Amino acid sequence: RDVERSRGLGDVYKRQISISILLLFFLKLSASEVRAPEDFRGIKWAEHINNIPGMKKISTQKSIDIYKKENDKLQINGARVESIEYYFNMNRFMGVYIIFKGINNFNILKKFKFNTYGPGKKRGYFLNSYVWLTKSLLIKLNYTVRTDFGFILYCYLPLWEDFR
């Protein structure tokens, strides 16, 4: 039931993703000196889907194909996650959308991101929302107390710009 609830929330979060990306480009945030990861779990940004074994297509939204990876470990740095979705534009790896549940998992993920990328840019005073922007990658961590769900979004900017 929680996974079904997270899927419904995923649609809400996906709308937030689009809005967040548009706002970032609109605000023209300067790229930080944080070094962007060259891959996610061994999959390099812009890698062609045919070069990645074990991927199963679950849906298409607009021109984005969404995949899950067979036997994907639903854990990140000790935090349990509900779902990891891999986004492809023109068959190229362009992003990751990770759904998690619970404040404890949020705190683990927040600490991990802060240790890796620095404190990030906080969005709003009461929001548990942080953004890291490099020259090639946007990373967003978000948690909503009311729903007890959150997400991490990785966007490879060269392909997101093609998508817009």
mmCIF file with all atom_site columns, C-alpha atoms in Angstrom, residues 3-65:
data_model
loop_
_atom_site.group_PDB
_atom_site.id
_atom_site.type_symbol
_atom_site.label_atom_id
_atom_site.label_alt_id
_atom_site.label_comp_id
_atom_site.label_asym_id
_atom_site.label_entity_id
_atom_site.label_seq_id
_atom_site.pdbx_PDB_ins_code
_atom_site.Cartn_x
_atom_site.Cartn_y
_atom_site.Cartn_z
_atom_site.occupancy
_atom_site.B_iso_or_equiv
_atom_site.pdbx_formal_charge
_atom_site.auth_seq_id
_atom_site.auth_comp_id
_atom_site.auth_asym_id
_atom_site.auth_atom_id
_atom_site.pdbx_PDB_model_num
ATOM 1  C CA . VAL A 1 3  ? 4.436  1.650  -2.550  1.00 0.00 ? 3  VAL A CA 1
ATOM 2  C CA . GLU A 1 4  ? 1.112  2.408  -4.274  1.00 0.00 ? 4  GLU A CA 1
ATOM 3  C CA . ARG A 1 5  ? 0.942  5.642  -2.299  1.00 0.00 ? 5  ARG A CA 1
ATOM 4  C CA . SER A 1 6  ? 4.511  6.467  -3.316  1.00 0.00 ? 6  SER A CA 1
ATOM 5  C CA . ARG A 1 7  ? 3.635  5.892  -6.987  1.00 0.00 ? 7  ARG A CA 1
ATOM 6  C CA . GLY A 1 8  ? 0.785  8.402  -6.703  1.00 0.00 ? 8  GLY A CA 1
ATOM 7  C CA . LEU A 1 9  ? 3.083  10.823 -4.989  1.00 0.00 ? 9  LEU A CA 1
ATOM 8  C CA . GLY A 1 10 ? 5.614  10.217 -7.757  1.00 0.00 ? 10 GLY A CA 1
ATOM 9  C CA . ASP A 1 11 ? 3.328  12.000 -10.209 1.00 0.00 ? 11 ASP A CA 1
ATOM 10 C CA . VAL A 1 12 ? 3.187  14.997 -7.869  1.00 0.00 ? 12 VAL A CA 1
ATOM 11 C CA . TYR A 1 13 ? 6.947  14.963 -7.447  1.00 0.00 ? 13 TYR A CA 1
ATOM 12 C CA . LYS A 1 14 ? 7.485  14.667 -11.205 1.00 0.00 ? 14 LYS A CA 1
ATOM 13 C CA . ARG A 1 15 ? 5.529  17.863 -11.673 1.00 0.00 ? 15 ARG A CA 1
ATOM 14 C CA . GLN A 1 16 ? 7.725  19.436 -8.988  1.00 0.00 ? 16 GLN A CA 1
ATOM 15 C CA . ILE A 1 17 ? 10.784 18.250 -10.909 1.00 0.00 ? 17 ILE A CA 1
ATOM 16 C CA . SER A 1 18 ? 9.716  20.109 -14.035 1.00 0.00 ? 18 SER A CA 1
ATOM 17 C CA . ILE A 1 19 ? 8.915  23.239 -12.051 1.00 0.00 ? 19 ILE A CA 1
ATOM 18 C CA . SER A 1 20 ? 12.222 23.022 -10.153 1.00 0.00 ? 20 SER A CA 1
ATOM 19 C CA . ILE A 1 21 ? 14.240 22.723 -13.328 1.00 0.00 ? 21 ILE A CA 1
ATOM 20 C CA . LEU A 1 22 ? 12.449 25.633 -14.956 1.00 0.00 ? 22 LEU A CA 1
ATOM 21 C CA . LEU A 1 23 ? 12.980 27.757 -11.842 1.00 0.00 ? 23 LEU A CA 1
ATOM 22 C CA . LEU A 1 24 ? 16.668 26.913 -11.754 1.00 0.00 ? 24 LEU A CA 1
ATOM 23 C CA . PHE A 1 25 ? 17.134 27.983 -15.341 1.00 0.00 ? 25 PHE A CA 1
ATOM 24 C CA . PHE A 1 26 ? 14.974 31.045 -14.791 1.00 0.00 ? 26 PHE A CA 1
ATOM 25 C CA . LEU A 1 27 ? 16.938 32.083 -11.709 1.00 0.00 ? 27 LEU A CA 1
ATOM 26 C CA . LYS A 1 28 ? 20.184 31.303 -13.543 1.00 0.00 ? 28 LYS A CA 1
ATOM 27 C CA . LEU A 1 29 ? 21.862 29.918 -10.454 1.00 0.00 ? 29 LEU A CA 1
ATOM 28 C CA . SER A 1 30 ? 25.591 29.883 -10.857 1.00 0.00 ? 30 SER A CA 1
ATOM 29 C CA . ALA A 1 31 ? 27.264 26.503 -11.025 1.00 0.00 ? 31 ALA A CA 1
ATOM 30 C CA . SER A 1 32 ? 29.085 25.610 -7.849  1.00 0.00 ? 32 SER A CA 1
ATOM 31 C CA . GLU A 1 33 ? 32.596 24.278 -7.566  1.00 0.00 ? 33 GLU A CA 1
ATOM 32 C CA . VAL A 1 34 ? 31.228 20.907 -6.449  1.00 0.00 ? 34 VAL A CA 1
ATOM 33 C CA . ARG A 1 35 ? 32.493 18.119 -8.664  1.00 0.00 ? 35 ARG A CA 1
ATOM 34 C CA . ALA A 1 36 ? 29.592 16.308 -10.281 1.00 0.00 ? 36 ALA A CA 1
ATOM 35 C CA . PRO A 1 37 ? 29.613 12.510 -10.195 1.00 0.00 ? 37 PRO A CA 1
ATOM 36 C CA . GLU A 1 38 ? 30.452 11.034 -13.592 1.00 0.00 ? 38 GLU A CA 1
ATOM 37 C CA . ASP A 1 39 ? 27.879 8.290  -13.181 1.00 0.00 ? 39 ASP A CA 1
ATOM 38 C CA . PHE A 1 40 ? 25.133 6.851  -11.014 1.00 0.00 ? 40 PHE A CA 1
ATOM 39 C CA . ARG A 1 41 ? 25.772 3.303  -9.843  1.00 0.00 ? 41 ARG A CA 1
ATOM 40 C CA . GLY A 1 42 ? 28.215 2.726  -12.669 1.00 0.00 ? 42 GLY A CA 1
ATOM 41 C CA . ILE A 1 43 ? 25.977 4.119  -15.413 1.00 0.00 ? 43 ILE A CA 1
ATOM 42 C CA . LYS A 1 44 ? 27.660 7.102  -17.054 1.00 0.00 ? 44 LYS A CA 1
ATOM 43 C CA . TRP A 1 45 ? 25.565 10.144 -17.897 1.00 0.00 ? 45 TRP A CA 1
ATOM 44 C CA . ALA A 1 46 ? 24.425 10.094 -21.545 1.00 0.00 ? 46 ALA A CA 1
ATOM 45 C CA . GLU A 1 47 ? 25.149 6.343  -21.809 1.00 0.00 ? 47 GLU A CA 1
ATOM 46 C CA . HIS A 1 48 ? 22.987 4.648  -24.461 1.00 0.00 ? 48 HIS A CA 1
ATOM 47 C CA . ILE A 1 49 ? 20.314 2.310  -23.050 1.00 0.00 ? 49 ILE A CA 1
ATOM 48 C CA . ASN A 1 50 ? 21.564 -0.556 -25.249 1.00 0.00 ? 50 ASN A CA 1
ATOM 49 C CA . ASN A 1 51 ? 24.869 -0.522 -23.336 1.00 0.00 ? 51 ASN A CA 1
ATOM 50 C CA . ILE A 1 52 ? 23.228 -1.002 -19.931 1.00 0.00 ? 52 ILE A CA 1
ATOM 51 C CA . PRO A 1 53 ? 22.236 -4.564 -19.049 1.00 0.00 ? 53 PRO A CA 1
ATOM 52 C CA . GLY A 1 54 ? 19.288 -5.429 -16.831 1.00 0.00 ? 54 GLY A CA 1
ATOM 53 C CA . MET A 1 55 ? 17.096 -2.421 -17.549 1.00 0.00 ? 55 MET A CA 1
ATOM 54 C CA . LYS A 1 56 ? 13.318 -2.851 -17.792 1.00 0.00 ? 56 LYS A CA 1
ATOM 55 C CA . LYS A 1 57 ? 11.160 -0.122 -19.315 1.00 0.00 ? 57 LYS A CA 1
ATOM 56 C CA . ILE A 1 58 ? 8.220  0.740  -17.069 1.00 0.00 ? 58 ILE A CA 1
ATOM 57 C CA . SER A 1 59 ? 6.705  3.775  -18.799 1.00 0.00 ? 59 SER A CA 1
ATOM 58 C CA . THR A 1 60 ? 7.132  6.722  -21.124 1.00 0.00 ? 60 THR A CA 1
ATOM 59 C CA . GLN A 1 61 ? 6.143  10.280 -20.197 1.00 0.00 ? 61 GLN A CA 1
ATOM 60 C CA . LYS A 1 62 ? 6.412  12.801 -23.002 1.00 0.00 ? 62 LYS A CA 1
ATOM 61 C CA . SER A 1 63 ? 9.729  11.876 -24.627 1.00 0.00 ? 63 SER A CA 1
ATOM 62 C CA . ILE A 1 64 ? 11.281 10.441 -21.453 1.00 0.00 ? 64 ILE A CA 1
ATOM 63 C CA . ASP A 1 65 ? 11.546 6.664  -21.149 1.00 0.00 ? 65 ASP A CA 1
#
